[in-house]
mmCIF file of C-alpha atoms in Angstrom:
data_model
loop_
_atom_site.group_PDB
_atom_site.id
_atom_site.type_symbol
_atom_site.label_atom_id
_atom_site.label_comp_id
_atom_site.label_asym_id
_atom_site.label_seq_id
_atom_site.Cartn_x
_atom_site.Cartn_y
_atom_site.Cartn_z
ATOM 1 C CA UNK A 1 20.634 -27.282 -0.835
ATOM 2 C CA UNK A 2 23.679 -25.599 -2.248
ATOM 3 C CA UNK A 3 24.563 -22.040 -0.305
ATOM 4 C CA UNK A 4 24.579 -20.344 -4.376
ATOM 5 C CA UNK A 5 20.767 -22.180 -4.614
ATOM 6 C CA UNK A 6 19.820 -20.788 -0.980
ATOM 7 C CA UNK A 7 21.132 -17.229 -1.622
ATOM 8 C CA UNK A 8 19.468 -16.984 -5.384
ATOM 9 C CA UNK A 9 16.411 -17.819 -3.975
ATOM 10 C CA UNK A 10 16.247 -15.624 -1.596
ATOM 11 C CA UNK A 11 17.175 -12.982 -3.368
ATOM 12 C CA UNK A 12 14.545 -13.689 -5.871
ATOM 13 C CA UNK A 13 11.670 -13.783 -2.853
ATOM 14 C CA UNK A 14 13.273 -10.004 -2.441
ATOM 15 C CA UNK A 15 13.048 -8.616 -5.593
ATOM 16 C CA UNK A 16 9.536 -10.350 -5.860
ATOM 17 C CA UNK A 17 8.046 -9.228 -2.992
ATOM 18 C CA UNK A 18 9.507 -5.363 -3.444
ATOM 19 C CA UNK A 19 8.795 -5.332 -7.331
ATOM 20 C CA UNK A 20 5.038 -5.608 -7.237
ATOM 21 C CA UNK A 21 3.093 -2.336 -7.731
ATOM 22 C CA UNK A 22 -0.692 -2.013 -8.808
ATOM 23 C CA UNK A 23 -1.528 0.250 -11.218
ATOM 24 C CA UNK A 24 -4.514 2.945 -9.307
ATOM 25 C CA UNK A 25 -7.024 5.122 -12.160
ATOM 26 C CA UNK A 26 -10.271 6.020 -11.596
ATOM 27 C CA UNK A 27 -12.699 8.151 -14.126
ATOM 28 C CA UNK A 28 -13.129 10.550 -10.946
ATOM 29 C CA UNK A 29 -9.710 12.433 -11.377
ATOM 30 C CA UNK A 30 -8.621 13.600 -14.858
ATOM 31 C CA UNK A 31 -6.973 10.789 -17.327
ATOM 32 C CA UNK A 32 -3.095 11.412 -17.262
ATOM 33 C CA UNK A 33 -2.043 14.222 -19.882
ATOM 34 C CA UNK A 34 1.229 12.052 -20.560
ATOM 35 C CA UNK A 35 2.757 8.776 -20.160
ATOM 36 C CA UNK A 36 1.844 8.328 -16.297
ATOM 37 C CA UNK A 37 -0.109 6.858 -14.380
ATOM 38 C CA UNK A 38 -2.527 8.608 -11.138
ATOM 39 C CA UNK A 39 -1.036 6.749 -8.853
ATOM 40 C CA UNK A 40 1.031 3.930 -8.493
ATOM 41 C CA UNK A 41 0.708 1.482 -4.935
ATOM 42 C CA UNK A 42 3.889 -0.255 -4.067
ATOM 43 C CA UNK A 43 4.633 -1.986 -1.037
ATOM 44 C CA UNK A 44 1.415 -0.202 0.858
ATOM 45 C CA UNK A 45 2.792 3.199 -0.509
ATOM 46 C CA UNK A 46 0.341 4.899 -2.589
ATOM 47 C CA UNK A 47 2.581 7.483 -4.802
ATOM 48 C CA UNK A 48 -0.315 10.018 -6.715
ATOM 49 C CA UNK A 49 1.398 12.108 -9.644
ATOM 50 C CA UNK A 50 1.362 15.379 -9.562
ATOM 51 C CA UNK A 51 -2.351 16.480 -10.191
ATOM 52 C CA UNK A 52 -3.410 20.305 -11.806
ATOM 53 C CA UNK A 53 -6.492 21.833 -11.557
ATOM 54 C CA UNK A 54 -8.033 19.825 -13.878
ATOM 55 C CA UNK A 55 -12.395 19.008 -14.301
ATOM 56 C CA UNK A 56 -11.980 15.227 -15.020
ATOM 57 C CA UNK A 57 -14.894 15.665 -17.439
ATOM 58 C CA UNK A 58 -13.519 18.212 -19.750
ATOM 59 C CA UNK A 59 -10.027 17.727 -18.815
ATOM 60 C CA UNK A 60 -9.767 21.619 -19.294
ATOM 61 C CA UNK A 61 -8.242 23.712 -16.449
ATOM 62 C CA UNK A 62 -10.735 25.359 -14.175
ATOM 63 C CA UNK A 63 -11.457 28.625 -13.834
ATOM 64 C CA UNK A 64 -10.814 30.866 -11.306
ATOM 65 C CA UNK A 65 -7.106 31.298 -10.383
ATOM 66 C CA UNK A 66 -5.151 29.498 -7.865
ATOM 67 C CA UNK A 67 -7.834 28.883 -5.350
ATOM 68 C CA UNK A 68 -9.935 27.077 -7.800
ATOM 69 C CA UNK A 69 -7.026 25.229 -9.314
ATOM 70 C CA UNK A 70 -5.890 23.831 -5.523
ATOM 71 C CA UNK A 71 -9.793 23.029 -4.536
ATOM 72 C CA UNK A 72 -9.797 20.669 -7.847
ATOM 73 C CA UNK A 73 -6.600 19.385 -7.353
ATOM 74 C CA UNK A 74 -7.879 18.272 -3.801
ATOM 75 C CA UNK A 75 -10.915 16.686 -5.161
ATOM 76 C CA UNK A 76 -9.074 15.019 -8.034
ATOM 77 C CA UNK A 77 -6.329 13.629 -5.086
ATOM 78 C CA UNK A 78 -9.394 12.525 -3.320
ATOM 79 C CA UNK A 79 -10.872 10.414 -5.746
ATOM 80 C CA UNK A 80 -7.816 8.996 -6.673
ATOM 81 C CA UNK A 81 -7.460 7.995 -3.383
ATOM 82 C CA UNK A 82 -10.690 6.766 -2.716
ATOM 83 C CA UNK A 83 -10.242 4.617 -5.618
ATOM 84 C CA UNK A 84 -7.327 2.879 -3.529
ATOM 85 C CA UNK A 85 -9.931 2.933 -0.680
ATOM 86 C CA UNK A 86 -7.741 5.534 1.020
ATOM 87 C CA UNK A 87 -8.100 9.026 2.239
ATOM 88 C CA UNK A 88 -7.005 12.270 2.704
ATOM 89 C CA UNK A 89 -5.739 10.831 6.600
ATOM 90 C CA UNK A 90 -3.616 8.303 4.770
ATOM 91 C CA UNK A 91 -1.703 11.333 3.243
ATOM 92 C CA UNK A 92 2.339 11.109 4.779
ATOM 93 C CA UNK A 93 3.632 13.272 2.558
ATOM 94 C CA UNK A 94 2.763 16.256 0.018
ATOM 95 C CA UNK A 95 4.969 18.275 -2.650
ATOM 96 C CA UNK A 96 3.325 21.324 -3.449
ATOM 97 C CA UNK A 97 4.737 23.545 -7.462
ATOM 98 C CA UNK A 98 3.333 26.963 -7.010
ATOM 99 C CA UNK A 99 4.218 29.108 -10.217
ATOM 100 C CA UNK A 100 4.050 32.453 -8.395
ATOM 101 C CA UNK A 101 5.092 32.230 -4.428
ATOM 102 C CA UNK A 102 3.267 35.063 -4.352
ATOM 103 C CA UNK A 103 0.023 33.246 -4.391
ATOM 104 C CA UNK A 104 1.388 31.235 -2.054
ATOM 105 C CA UNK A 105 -1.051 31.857 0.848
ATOM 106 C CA UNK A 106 -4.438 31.562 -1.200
ATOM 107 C CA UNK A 107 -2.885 28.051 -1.946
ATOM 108 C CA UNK A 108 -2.294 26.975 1.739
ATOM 109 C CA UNK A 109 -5.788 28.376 2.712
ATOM 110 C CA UNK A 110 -7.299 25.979 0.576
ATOM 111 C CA UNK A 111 -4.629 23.675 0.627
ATOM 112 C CA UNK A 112 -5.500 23.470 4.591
ATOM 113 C CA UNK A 113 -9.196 22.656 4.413
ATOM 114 C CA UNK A 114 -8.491 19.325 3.369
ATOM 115 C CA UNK A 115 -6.606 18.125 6.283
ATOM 116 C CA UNK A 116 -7.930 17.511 9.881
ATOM 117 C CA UNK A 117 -4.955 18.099 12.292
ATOM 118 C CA UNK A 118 -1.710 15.578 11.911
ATOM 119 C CA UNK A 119 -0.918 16.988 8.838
ATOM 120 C CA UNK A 120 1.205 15.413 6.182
ATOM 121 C CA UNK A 121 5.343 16.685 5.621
ATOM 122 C CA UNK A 122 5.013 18.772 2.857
ATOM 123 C CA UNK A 123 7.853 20.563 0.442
ATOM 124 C CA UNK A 124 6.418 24.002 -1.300
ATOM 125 C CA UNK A 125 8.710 24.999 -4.682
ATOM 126 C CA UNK A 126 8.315 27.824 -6.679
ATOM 127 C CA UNK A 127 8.215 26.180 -10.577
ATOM 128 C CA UNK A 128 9.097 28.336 -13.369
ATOM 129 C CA UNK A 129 6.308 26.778 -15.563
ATOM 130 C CA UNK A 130 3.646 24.002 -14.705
ATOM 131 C CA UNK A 131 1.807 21.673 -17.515
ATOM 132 C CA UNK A 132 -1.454 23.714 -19.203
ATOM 133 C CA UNK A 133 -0.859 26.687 -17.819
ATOM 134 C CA UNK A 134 -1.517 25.618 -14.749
ATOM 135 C CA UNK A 135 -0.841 28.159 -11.411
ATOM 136 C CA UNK A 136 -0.644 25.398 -8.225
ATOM 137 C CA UNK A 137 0.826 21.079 -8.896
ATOM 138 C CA UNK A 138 0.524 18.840 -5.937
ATOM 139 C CA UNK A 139 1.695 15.409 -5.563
ATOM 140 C CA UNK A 140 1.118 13.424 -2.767
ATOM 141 C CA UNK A 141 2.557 9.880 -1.443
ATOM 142 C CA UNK A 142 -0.120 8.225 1.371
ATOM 143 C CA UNK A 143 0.790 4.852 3.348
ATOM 144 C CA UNK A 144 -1.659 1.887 3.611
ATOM 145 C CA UNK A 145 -2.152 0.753 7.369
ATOM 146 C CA UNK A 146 -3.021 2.075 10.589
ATOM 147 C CA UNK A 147 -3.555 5.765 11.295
ATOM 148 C CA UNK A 148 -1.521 6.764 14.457
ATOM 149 C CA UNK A 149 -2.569 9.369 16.730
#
């Protein structure tokens, strides 16, 4: 075999193995408001866009304020992971758009429950506007495998 042949095919083995991703949607988190998708799984990294407080039935933002808002976006990151037979433990990393810093505490409170000790990285930005009016956005990114200790 020719050196060009060996190198093309290896490269091709690389860009196969590293371009597969599965598509991850489940009727238990709110449908996408835009051209998304809940998560995407690549390489045994589960990316899940950024979720709102949104009921999954009426797709309408719940009521309440930010506490409410963060409790269904937890539940809607749940299911979405369940759906990818993952959980809230598989969570590595979380990004966390709080309109008004000021509510920033009543989000972590919440935001906390969810979690059992080795908590995830997590970046916290102040947005100037979220989709729907929403108050609190949180994205997450969770890794298939092993939990470590």
């Amino acid at each position: 075999m020719k050196k060009s042949s060996f190198t093309f095919i290896v490269m091709l083995m690389a860009i196969m193995t590293f371009a597969q991703k599965s598509i991850i949607k489940t009727d238990q988190a709110p449908n996408p408001i835009g051209p998304y998708s809940q998560a995407v799984e690549a390489n045994g990294l589960v990316f899940v866009a950024g979720q709102i407080g949104l009921n999954p039935e009426t797709r309408q933002l719940v009521a309440g304020g930010v506490e409410a808002e963060t409790a269904q976006i937890m539940e809607n990151i749940k299911a979405i992971l369940r759906e990818a037979n993952l959980s809230m433990d598989n969570i590595v990393n979380t990004t966390l758009y709080v309109k008004d810093l000021a509510n920033f505490p009543k989000v972590n409170e919440v935001y906390g429950k969810y979690f059992t000790g080795n908590f995830p990285a997590r970046a916290t930005i102040g947005a100037d506007n979220l989709p729907g009016g929403a108050g609190v956005e949180i994205a997450v990114i969770a890794v298939r495998g092993p939990r470590r200790k």
